[in-house]
PDB file of C-alpha atoms in Angstrom:
ATOM      1  CA  UNK A   6      33.363 -22.526-242.670  1.00  0.00           C
ATOM      2  CA  UNK A   7      35.879 -25.380-242.346  1.00  0.00           C
ATOM      3  CA  UNK A   8      38.434 -23.065-240.731  1.00  0.00           C
ATOM      4  CA  UNK A   9      35.865 -21.871-238.183  1.00  0.00           C
ATOM      5  CA  UNK A  10      34.850 -25.446-237.432  1.00  0.00           C
ATOM      6  CA  UNK A  11      38.452 -26.533-236.957  1.00  0.00           C
ATOM      7  CA  UNK A  12      39.130 -23.540-234.704  1.00  0.00           C
ATOM      8  CA  UNK A  13      36.076 -24.448-232.611  1.00  0.00           C
ATOM      9  CA  UNK A  14      37.263 -28.060-232.284  1.00  0.00           C
ATOM     10  CA  UNK A  15      40.732 -26.853-231.308  1.00  0.00           C
ATOM     11  CA  UNK A  16      39.314 -24.689-228.525  1.00  0.00           C
ATOM     12  CA  UNK A  17      37.273 -27.608-227.205  1.00  0.00           C
ATOM     13  CA  UNK A  18      40.271 -29.940-227.240  1.00  0.00           C
ATOM     14  CA  UNK A  19      42.533 -27.445-225.499  1.00  0.00           C
ATOM     15  CA  UNK A  20      39.879 -26.934-222.841  1.00  0.00           C
ATOM     16  CA  UNK A  21      39.676 -30.669-222.291  1.00  0.00           C
ATOM     17  CA  UNK A  22      43.432 -30.938-222.035  1.00  0.00           C
ATOM     18  CA  UNK A  23      43.504 -28.244-219.354  1.00  0.00           C
ATOM     19  CA  UNK A  24      40.680 -29.938-217.481  1.00  0.00           C
ATOM     20  CA  UNK A  25      42.691 -33.165-217.565  1.00  0.00           C
ATOM     21  CA  UNK A  26      45.628 -31.338-215.942  1.00  0.00           C
ATOM     22  CA  UNK A  27      43.794 -30.571-212.706  1.00  0.00           C
ATOM     23  CA  UNK A  28      45.682 -31.874-209.658  1.00  0.00           C
ATOM     24  CA  UNK A  29      43.859 -32.468-206.377  1.00  0.00           C
ATOM     25  CA  UNK A  30      46.094 -31.889-203.359  1.00  0.00           C
ATOM     26  CA  UNK A  31      45.263 -32.229-199.680  1.00  0.00           C
ATOM     27  CA  UNK A  32      47.089 -30.341-196.974  1.00  0.00           C
ATOM     28  CA  UNK A  33      47.130 -30.247-193.178  1.00  0.00           C
ATOM     29  CA  UNK A  34      44.420 -28.079-191.626  1.00  0.00           C
ATOM     30  CA  UNK A  35      46.569 -27.372-188.566  1.00  0.00           C
ATOM     31  CA  UNK A  36      48.430 -24.112-188.008  1.00  0.00           C
ATOM     32  CA  UNK A  37      51.925 -25.051-189.282  1.00  0.00           C
ATOM     33  CA  UNK A  38      53.040 -21.463-189.762  1.00  0.00           C
ATOM     34  CA  UNK A  39      54.260 -20.208-192.168  1.00  0.00           C
ATOM     35  CA  UNK A  40      54.424 -23.342-194.303  1.00  0.00           C
ATOM     36  CA  UNK A  41      50.858 -24.656-194.369  1.00  0.00           C
ATOM     37  CA  UNK A  42      47.830 -23.084-192.704  1.00  0.00           C
ATOM     38  CA  UNK A  43      44.229 -22.183-193.386  1.00  0.00           C
ATOM     39  CA  UNK A  44      43.441 -18.524-194.066  1.00  0.00           C
ATOM     40  CA  UNK A  45      39.776 -17.535-194.373  1.00  0.00           C
ATOM     41  CA  UNK A  46      38.876 -21.192-195.019  1.00  0.00           C
ATOM     42  CA  UNK A  47      41.416 -21.443-197.858  1.00  0.00           C
ATOM     43  CA  UNK A  48      44.694 -23.449-197.714  1.00  0.00           C
ATOM     44  CA  UNK A  49      47.646 -21.059-197.618  1.00  0.00           C
ATOM     45  CA  UNK A  50      51.281 -20.828-196.575  1.00  0.00           C
ATOM     46  CA  UNK A  51      54.702 -20.715-198.196  1.00  0.00           C
ATOM     47  CA  UNK A  52      54.661 -24.408-199.169  1.00  0.00           C
ATOM     48  CA  UNK A  53      51.244 -24.053-200.791  1.00  0.00           C
ATOM     49  CA  UNK A  54      52.414 -20.960-202.678  1.00  0.00           C
ATOM     50  CA  UNK A  55      55.578 -22.666-203.986  1.00  0.00           C
ATOM     51  CA  UNK A  56      53.637 -25.694-205.186  1.00  0.00           C
ATOM     52  CA  UNK A  57      50.863 -23.580-206.687  1.00  0.00           C
ATOM     53  CA  UNK A  58      53.355 -21.425-208.596  1.00  0.00           C
ATOM     54  CA  UNK A  59      55.230 -24.454-209.959  1.00  0.00           C
ATOM     55  CA  UNK A  60      52.032 -26.163-211.090  1.00  0.00           C
ATOM     56  CA  UNK A  61      50.716 -23.005-212.738  1.00  0.00           C
ATOM     57  CA  UNK A  62      54.038 -22.603-214.566  1.00  0.00           C
ATOM     58  CA  UNK A  63      53.544 -26.080-216.039  1.00  0.00           C
ATOM     59  CA  UNK A  64      49.922 -25.481-217.005  1.00  0.00           C
ATOM     60  CA  UNK A  65      48.265 -27.460-214.219  1.00  0.00           C
ATOM     61  CA  UNK A  66      45.242 -26.391-212.192  1.00  0.00           C
ATOM     62  CA  UNK A  67      45.973 -27.115-208.517  1.00  0.00           C
ATOM     63  CA  UNK A  68      43.010 -27.746-206.249  1.00  0.00           C
ATOM     64  CA  UNK A  69      44.045 -27.590-202.580  1.00  0.00           C
ATOM     65  CA  UNK A  70      41.872 -28.905-199.754  1.00  0.00           C
ATOM     66  CA  UNK A  71      42.734 -28.698-196.051  1.00  0.00           C
ATOM     67  CA  UNK A  72      41.958 -31.782-193.948  1.00  0.00           C
ATOM     68  CA  UNK A  73      42.991 -33.295-190.627  1.00  0.00           C
ATOM     69  CA  UNK A  74      46.472 -34.657-191.299  1.00  0.00           C
ATOM     70  CA  UNK A  75      45.783 -38.376-190.879  1.00  0.00           C
ATOM     71  CA  UNK A  76      42.674 -38.127-193.059  1.00  0.00           C
ATOM     72  CA  UNK A  77      44.698 -36.331-195.741  1.00  0.00           C
ATOM     73  CA  UNK A  78      47.215 -39.179-195.792  1.00  0.00           C
ATOM     74  CA  UNK A  79      44.522 -41.854-195.734  1.00  0.00           C
ATOM     75  CA  UNK A  80      42.625 -40.286-198.638  1.00  0.00           C
ATOM     76  CA  UNK A  81      45.838 -39.866-200.645  1.00  0.00           C
ATOM     77  CA  UNK A  82      46.493 -43.558-200.057  1.00  0.00           C
ATOM     78  CA  UNK A  83      43.078 -44.362-201.506  1.00  0.00           C
ATOM     79  CA  UNK A  84      43.693 -42.143-204.529  1.00  0.00           C
ATOM     80  CA  UNK A  85      41.120 -39.510-203.560  1.00  0.00           C
ATOM     81  CA  UNK A  86      43.932 -36.957-203.822  1.00  0.00           C
ATOM     82  CA  UNK A  87      46.789 -36.919-206.321  1.00  0.00           C
ATOM     83  CA  UNK A  88      49.319 -35.493-203.904  1.00  0.00           C
ATOM     84  CA  UNK A  89      49.987 -34.198-200.400  1.00  0.00           C
ATOM     85  CA  UNK A  90      51.317 -30.754-199.483  1.00  0.00           C
ATOM     86  CA  UNK A  91      53.672 -31.300-197.785  1.00  0.00           C
ATOM     87  CA  UNK A  92      55.213 -34.392-196.185  1.00  0.00           C
ATOM     88  CA  UNK A  93      58.664 -35.529-195.142  1.00  0.00           C
ATOM     89  CA  UNK A  94      59.813 -38.999-196.112  1.00  0.00           C
ATOM     90  CA  UNK A  95      59.238 -42.124-194.081  1.00  0.00           C
ATOM     91  CA  UNK A  96      58.923 -45.768-195.103  1.00  0.00           C
ATOM     92  CA  UNK A  97      55.225 -46.040-194.281  1.00  0.00           C
ATOM     93  CA  UNK A  98      54.306 -43.057-196.453  1.00  0.00           C
ATOM     94  CA  UNK A  99      56.572 -44.293-199.234  1.00  0.00           C
ATOM     95  CA  UNK A 100      54.508 -47.487-199.370  1.00  0.00           C
ATOM     96  CA  UNK A 101      51.623 -45.519-200.910  1.00  0.00           C
ATOM     97  CA  UNK A 102      53.242 -42.319-202.224  1.00  0.00           C
ATOM     98  CA  UNK A 103      56.049 -41.579-204.683  1.00  0.00           C
ATOM     99  CA  UNK A 104      58.923 -39.369-203.483  1.00  0.00           C
ATOM    100  CA  UNK A 105      61.892 -37.918-205.404  1.00  0.00           C
ATOM    101  CA  UNK A 106      64.786 -40.346-205.812  1.00  0.00           C
ATOM    102  CA  UNK A 107      67.053 -38.466-203.394  1.00  0.00           C
ATOM    103  CA  UNK A 108      64.445 -38.298-200.608  1.00  0.00           C
ATOM    104  CA  UNK A 109      66.300 -40.949-198.619  1.00  0.00           C
ATOM    105  CA  UNK A 110      69.889 -40.395-199.757  1.00  0.00           C
ATOM    106  CA  UNK A 111      70.284 -36.665-199.182  1.00  0.00           C
ATOM    107  CA  UNK A 112      69.983 -34.782-195.902  1.00  0.00           C
ATOM    108  CA  UNK A 113      68.727 -31.853-197.985  1.00  0.00           C
ATOM    109  CA  UNK A 114      66.959 -33.085-201.120  1.00  0.00           C
ATOM    110  CA  UNK A 115      67.406 -31.061-204.300  1.00  0.00           C
ATOM    111  CA  UNK A 116      63.705 -31.656-205.032  1.00  0.00           C
ATOM    112  CA  UNK A 117      62.352 -30.545-201.661  1.00  0.00           C
ATOM    113  CA  UNK A 118      59.704 -27.871-201.357  1.00  0.00           C
ATOM    114  CA  UNK A 119      61.659 -26.525-198.392  1.00  0.00           C
ATOM    115  CA  UNK A 120      63.920 -27.630-195.552  1.00  0.00           C
ATOM    116  CA  UNK A 121      62.350 -27.409-192.094  1.00  0.00           C
ATOM    117  CA  UNK A 122      64.057 -27.471-188.697  1.00  0.00           C
ATOM    118  CA  UNK A 123      62.551 -28.868-185.504  1.00  0.00           C
ATOM    119  CA  UNK A 124      63.381 -27.476-182.072  1.00  0.00           C
ATOM    120  CA  UNK A 125      62.695 -28.234-178.412  1.00  0.00           C
ATOM    121  CA  UNK A 126      60.290 -25.888-176.616  1.00  0.00           C
ATOM    122  CA  UNK A 127      59.919 -25.683-172.844  1.00  0.00           C
ATOM    123  CA  UNK A 128      58.188 -23.286-170.490  1.00  0.00           C
ATOM    124  CA  UNK A 129      60.144 -20.086-169.840  1.00  0.00           C
ATOM    125  CA  UNK A 130      60.512 -21.033-166.167  1.00  0.00           C
ATOM    126  CA  UNK A 131      62.468 -24.164-167.140  1.00  0.00           C
ATOM    127  CA  UNK A 132      66.220 -23.589-167.571  1.00  0.00           C
ATOM    128  CA  UNK A 133      66.618 -26.686-169.781  1.00  0.00           C
ATOM    129  CA  UNK A 134      68.699 -26.252-172.944  1.00  0.00           C
ATOM    130  CA  UNK A 135      68.879 -29.040-175.526  1.00  0.00           C
ATOM    131  CA  UNK A 136      72.513 -30.125-176.063  1.00  0.00           C
ATOM    132  CA  UNK A 137      71.964 -32.824-178.691  1.00  0.00           C
ATOM    133  CA  UNK A 138      71.193 -35.637-176.245  1.00  0.00           C
ATOM    134  CA  UNK A 139      67.680 -36.855-177.055  1.00  0.00           C
ATOM    135  CA  UNK A 140      67.521 -38.834-173.839  1.00  0.00           C
ATOM    136  CA  UNK A 141      67.686 -35.550-171.914  1.00  0.00           C
ATOM    137  CA  UNK A 142      64.422 -34.180-173.343  1.00  0.00           C
ATOM    138  CA  UNK A 143      62.054 -33.177-170.517  1.00  0.00           C
ATOM    139  CA  UNK A 144      59.112 -35.557-170.232  1.00  0.00           C
ATOM    140  CA  UNK A 145      56.411 -35.727-171.312  1.00  0.00           C
ATOM    141  CA  UNK A 146      57.690 -35.098-174.841  1.00  0.00           C
ATOM    142  CA  UNK A 147      54.848 -33.801-177.014  1.00  0.00           C
ATOM    143  CA  UNK A 148      54.538 -33.882-180.806  1.00  0.00           C
ATOM    144  CA  UNK A 149      51.455 -33.682-183.053  1.00  0.00           C
ATOM    145  CA  UNK A 150      49.442 -36.763-183.891  1.00  0.00           C
ATOM    146  CA  UNK A 151      50.390 -38.305-187.229  1.00  0.00           C
ATOM    147  CA  UNK A 152      53.548 -36.214-187.707  1.00  0.00           C
ATOM    148  CA  UNK A 153      56.732 -38.048-188.696  1.00  0.00           C
ATOM    149  CA  UNK A 154      58.805 -36.270-186.038  1.00  0.00           C
ATOM    150  CA  UNK A 155      56.807 -38.140-183.384  1.00  0.00           C
ATOM    151  CA  UNK A 156      57.698 -41.457-185.016  1.00  0.00           C
ATOM    152  CA  UNK A 157      61.349 -40.388-185.298  1.00  0.00           C
ATOM    153  CA  UNK A 158      61.485 -39.781-181.543  1.00  0.00           C
ATOM    154  CA  UNK A 159      59.739 -43.061-180.757  1.00  0.00           C
ATOM    155  CA  UNK A 160      62.365 -44.908-182.801  1.00  0.00           C
ATOM    156  CA  UNK A 161      64.939 -43.451-180.414  1.00  0.00           C
ATOM    157  CA  UNK A 162      63.163 -45.226-177.574  1.00  0.00           C
ATOM    158  CA  UNK A 163      61.502 -42.081-176.236  1.00  0.00           C
ATOM    159  CA  UNK A 164      58.024 -41.990-174.740  1.00  0.00           C
ATOM    160  CA  UNK A 165      56.154 -39.484-176.900  1.00  0.00           C
ATOM    161  CA  UNK A 166      52.742 -37.979-176.204  1.00  0.00           C
ATOM    162  CA  UNK A 167      51.260 -37.596-179.691  1.00  0.00           C
ATOM    163  CA  UNK A 168      47.592 -37.656-178.746  1.00  0.00           C
ATOM    164  CA  UNK A 169      46.910 -34.019-179.609  1.00  0.00           C
ATOM    165  CA  UNK A 170      46.461 -32.650-183.118  1.00  0.00           C
ATOM    166  CA  UNK A 171      48.528 -29.588-183.941  1.00  0.00           C
ATOM    167  CA  UNK A 172      51.367 -27.732-182.256  1.00  0.00           C
ATOM    168  CA  UNK A 173      49.246 -25.150-180.469  1.00  0.00           C
ATOM    169  CA  UNK A 174      47.323 -27.835-178.579  1.00  0.00           C
ATOM    170  CA  UNK A 175      50.611 -29.307-177.379  1.00  0.00           C
ATOM    171  CA  UNK A 176      51.880 -25.896-176.292  1.00  0.00           C
ATOM    172  CA  UNK A 177      48.668 -25.339-174.337  1.00  0.00           C
ATOM    173  CA  UNK A 178      49.242 -28.661-172.558  1.00  0.00           C
ATOM    174  CA  UNK A 179      52.852 -27.689-171.821  1.00  0.00           C
ATOM    175  CA  UNK A 180      51.821 -24.416-170.179  1.00  0.00           C
ATOM    176  CA  UNK A 181      48.869 -25.937-168.359  1.00  0.00           C
ATOM    177  CA  UNK A 182      50.994 -28.672-166.758  1.00  0.00           C
ATOM    178  CA  UNK A 183      54.168 -26.532-166.587  1.00  0.00           C
ATOM    179  CA  UNK A 184      56.391 -29.519-167.310  1.00  0.00           C
ATOM    180  CA  UNK A 185      57.779 -31.509-170.203  1.00  0.00           C
ATOM    181  CA  UNK A 186      58.610 -30.279-173.686  1.00  0.00           C
ATOM    182  CA  UNK A 187      57.187 -29.796-177.161  1.00  0.00           C
ATOM    183  CA  UNK A 188      59.022 -30.659-180.371  1.00  0.00           C
ATOM    184  CA  UNK A 189      57.900 -28.329-183.134  1.00  0.00           C
ATOM    185  CA  UNK A 190      59.157 -25.746-185.622  1.00  0.00           C
ATOM    186  CA  UNK A 191      60.408 -22.371-184.312  1.00  0.00           C
ATOM    187  CA  UNK A 192      58.211 -20.347-186.664  1.00  0.00           C
ATOM    188  CA  UNK A 193      55.041 -21.586-184.936  1.00  0.00           C
ATOM    189  CA  UNK A 194      56.382 -20.685-181.495  1.00  0.00           C
ATOM    190  CA  UNK A 195      57.579 -17.249-182.593  1.00  0.00           C
ATOM    191  CA  UNK A 196      54.189 -16.443-184.101  1.00  0.00           C
ATOM    192  CA  UNK A 197      52.223 -17.699-181.093  1.00  0.00           C
ATOM    193  CA  UNK A 198      54.522 -15.751-178.756  1.00  0.00           C
ATOM    194  CA  UNK A 199      53.175 -12.525-180.262  1.00  0.00           C
ATOM    195  CA  UNK A 200      49.838 -13.305-178.604  1.00  0.00           C
ATOM    196  CA  UNK A 201      49.276 -12.277-174.948  1.00  0.00           C
ATOM    197  CA  UNK A 202      48.316 -15.864-174.083  1.00  0.00           C
ATOM    198  CA  UNK A 203      51.825 -17.104-174.893  1.00  0.00           C
ATOM    199  CA  UNK A 204      54.038 -14.004-174.712  1.00  0.00           C
ATOM    200  CA  UNK A 205      57.049 -14.511-172.439  1.00  0.00           C
ATOM    201  CA  UNK A 206      55.966 -18.022-171.459  1.00  0.00           C
ATOM    202  CA  UNK A 207      57.919 -20.164-173.926  1.00  0.00           C
ATOM    203  CA  UNK A 208      61.600 -20.922-174.449  1.00  0.00           C
ATOM    204  CA  UNK A 209      63.188 -22.363-177.613  1.00  0.00           C
ATOM    205  CA  UNK A 210      66.454 -24.284-177.259  1.00  0.00           C
ATOM    206  CA  UNK A 211      69.021 -22.836-179.648  1.00  0.00           C
ATOM    207  CA  UNK A 212      70.239 -26.207-180.996  1.00  0.00           C
ATOM    208  CA  UNK A 213      67.808 -27.772-183.513  1.00  0.00           C
ATOM    209  CA  UNK A 214      66.736 -31.336-182.821  1.00  0.00           C
ATOM    210  CA  UNK A 215      66.386 -32.268-186.507  1.00  0.00           C
ATOM    211  CA  UNK A 216      66.314 -30.844-190.044  1.00  0.00           C
ATOM    212  CA  UNK A 217      64.042 -32.458-192.640  1.00  0.00           C
ATOM    213  CA  UNK A 218      63.236 -32.017-196.317  1.00  0.00           C
ATOM    214  CA  UNK A 219      59.540 -31.585-197.083  1.00  0.00           C
ATOM    215  CA  UNK A 220      58.058 -32.690-200.400  1.00  0.00           C
ATOM    216  CA  UNK A 221      54.925 -32.912-202.466  1.00  0.00           C
ATOM    217  CA  UNK A 222      54.696 -36.724-202.735  1.00  0.00           C
ATOM    218  CA  UNK A 223      52.262 -38.251-205.223  1.00  0.00           C
ATOM    219  CA  UNK A 224      49.747 -40.971-204.479  1.00  0.00           C
ATOM    220  CA  UNK A 225      50.583 -44.281-206.143  1.00  0.00           C
ATOM    221  CA  UNK A 226      46.872 -44.483-206.967  1.00  0.00           C
ATOM    222  CA  UNK A 227      46.983 -41.167-208.898  1.00  0.00           C
ATOM    223  CA  UNK A 228      46.819 -40.943-212.687  1.00  0.00           C
ATOM    224  CA  UNK A 229      49.648 -38.383-212.730  1.00  0.00           C
ATOM    225  CA  UNK A 230      52.406 -40.064-214.758  1.00  0.00           C
ATOM    226  CA  UNK A 231      55.831 -40.568-213.176  1.00  0.00           C
ATOM    227  CA  UNK A 232      57.397 -38.357-215.849  1.00  0.00           C
ATOM    228  CA  UNK A 233      54.984 -35.577-214.928  1.00  0.00           C
ATOM    229  CA  UNK A 234      55.786 -35.986-211.251  1.00  0.00           C
ATOM    230  CA  UNK A 235      59.490 -35.576-211.948  1.00  0.00           C
ATOM    231  CA  UNK A 236      58.819 -32.481-214.061  1.00  0.00           C
ATOM    232  CA  UNK A 237      56.799 -30.991-211.199  1.00  0.00           C
ATOM    233  CA  UNK A 238      59.574 -31.670-208.668  1.00  0.00           C
ATOM    234  CA  UNK A 239      62.064 -30.051-211.051  1.00  0.00           C
ATOM    235  CA  UNK A 240      59.874 -26.966-211.399  1.00  0.00           C
ATOM    236  CA  UNK A 241      59.376 -26.751-207.633  1.00  0.00           C
ATOM    237  CA  UNK A 242      63.163 -26.606-207.221  1.00  0.00           C
ATOM    238  CA  UNK A 243      63.307 -23.681-209.679  1.00  0.00           C
ATOM    239  CA  UNK A 244      60.537 -21.796-207.868  1.00  0.00           C
ATOM    240  CA  UNK A 245      62.105 -22.455-204.459  1.00  0.00           C
ATOM    241  CA  UNK A 246      65.438 -21.079-205.673  1.00  0.00           C
ATOM    242  CA  UNK A 247      63.826 -17.917-207.098  1.00  0.00           C
ATOM    243  CA  UNK A 248      64.933 -15.373-204.489  1.00  0.00           C
ATOM    244  CA  UNK A 249      62.459 -12.675-205.573  1.00  0.00           C
ATOM    245  CA  UNK A 250      59.480 -15.023-205.491  1.00  0.00           C
ATOM    246  CA  UNK A 251      60.460 -16.444-202.110  1.00  0.00           C
ATOM    247  CA  UNK A 252      60.950 -12.973-200.640  1.00  0.00           C
ATOM    248  CA  UNK A 253      57.551 -11.796-201.882  1.00  0.00           C
ATOM    249  CA  UNK A 254      55.851 -14.966-200.671  1.00  0.00           C
ATOM    250  CA  UNK A 255      57.425 -14.828-197.216  1.00  0.00           C
ATOM    251  CA  UNK A 256      56.359 -11.188-196.809  1.00  0.00           C
ATOM    252  CA  UNK A 257      52.692 -12.265-197.072  1.00  0.00           C
ATOM    253  CA  UNK A 258      52.997 -14.197-193.834  1.00  0.00           C
TER     254      UNK A 258
END
């Protein structure tokens, strides 16, 4: 009888421990293909898969929720979410979220989820080619609302139109006005270009404008201990460097 009772108590305690290891993560509800997107009302994408795999390996239960980007950041700041999937580093975000130690010192952090390149997109009728001179970018320069790349360009003294949410809305504005440029990731443009609406109408400059590490930063209001955060970043690096996993994950998108 005592053995059965102790076994029962053990099961209850282990269940409670697992429940305590749930991590609530918000992600952008925009189409940031193939890294974060919403598929049949469920957060998906390569970044989500990497993070989910790492957390499962460590015994956590990830709970992803897609939100408008600024709301995701605001709610992480308030502690309504433990972490964000995914965000590059900037000083404002670091005021309310923890990043890996090398987030500011390395151009490619060892604890990144992935490295992402940004490119300049113009209409196909425009013969502009980015040569590294930011001041040459065709105006208006469009970037999504709340994205760090918009702030990066503003710091260079550029006039950036960041009123629209999401890359596709900016590309629609580019084609409608037939002038200016969009700063985004090439994967989004390549995917959209498969659709008749965009096919043959967009041009990507071959030289990237910027390369950034993207992370799962943790809210400073979260109960996830700093030691746990570091263990999660370490596991993410292992998953990211698993060639078989990455190949299988990429093939889904």
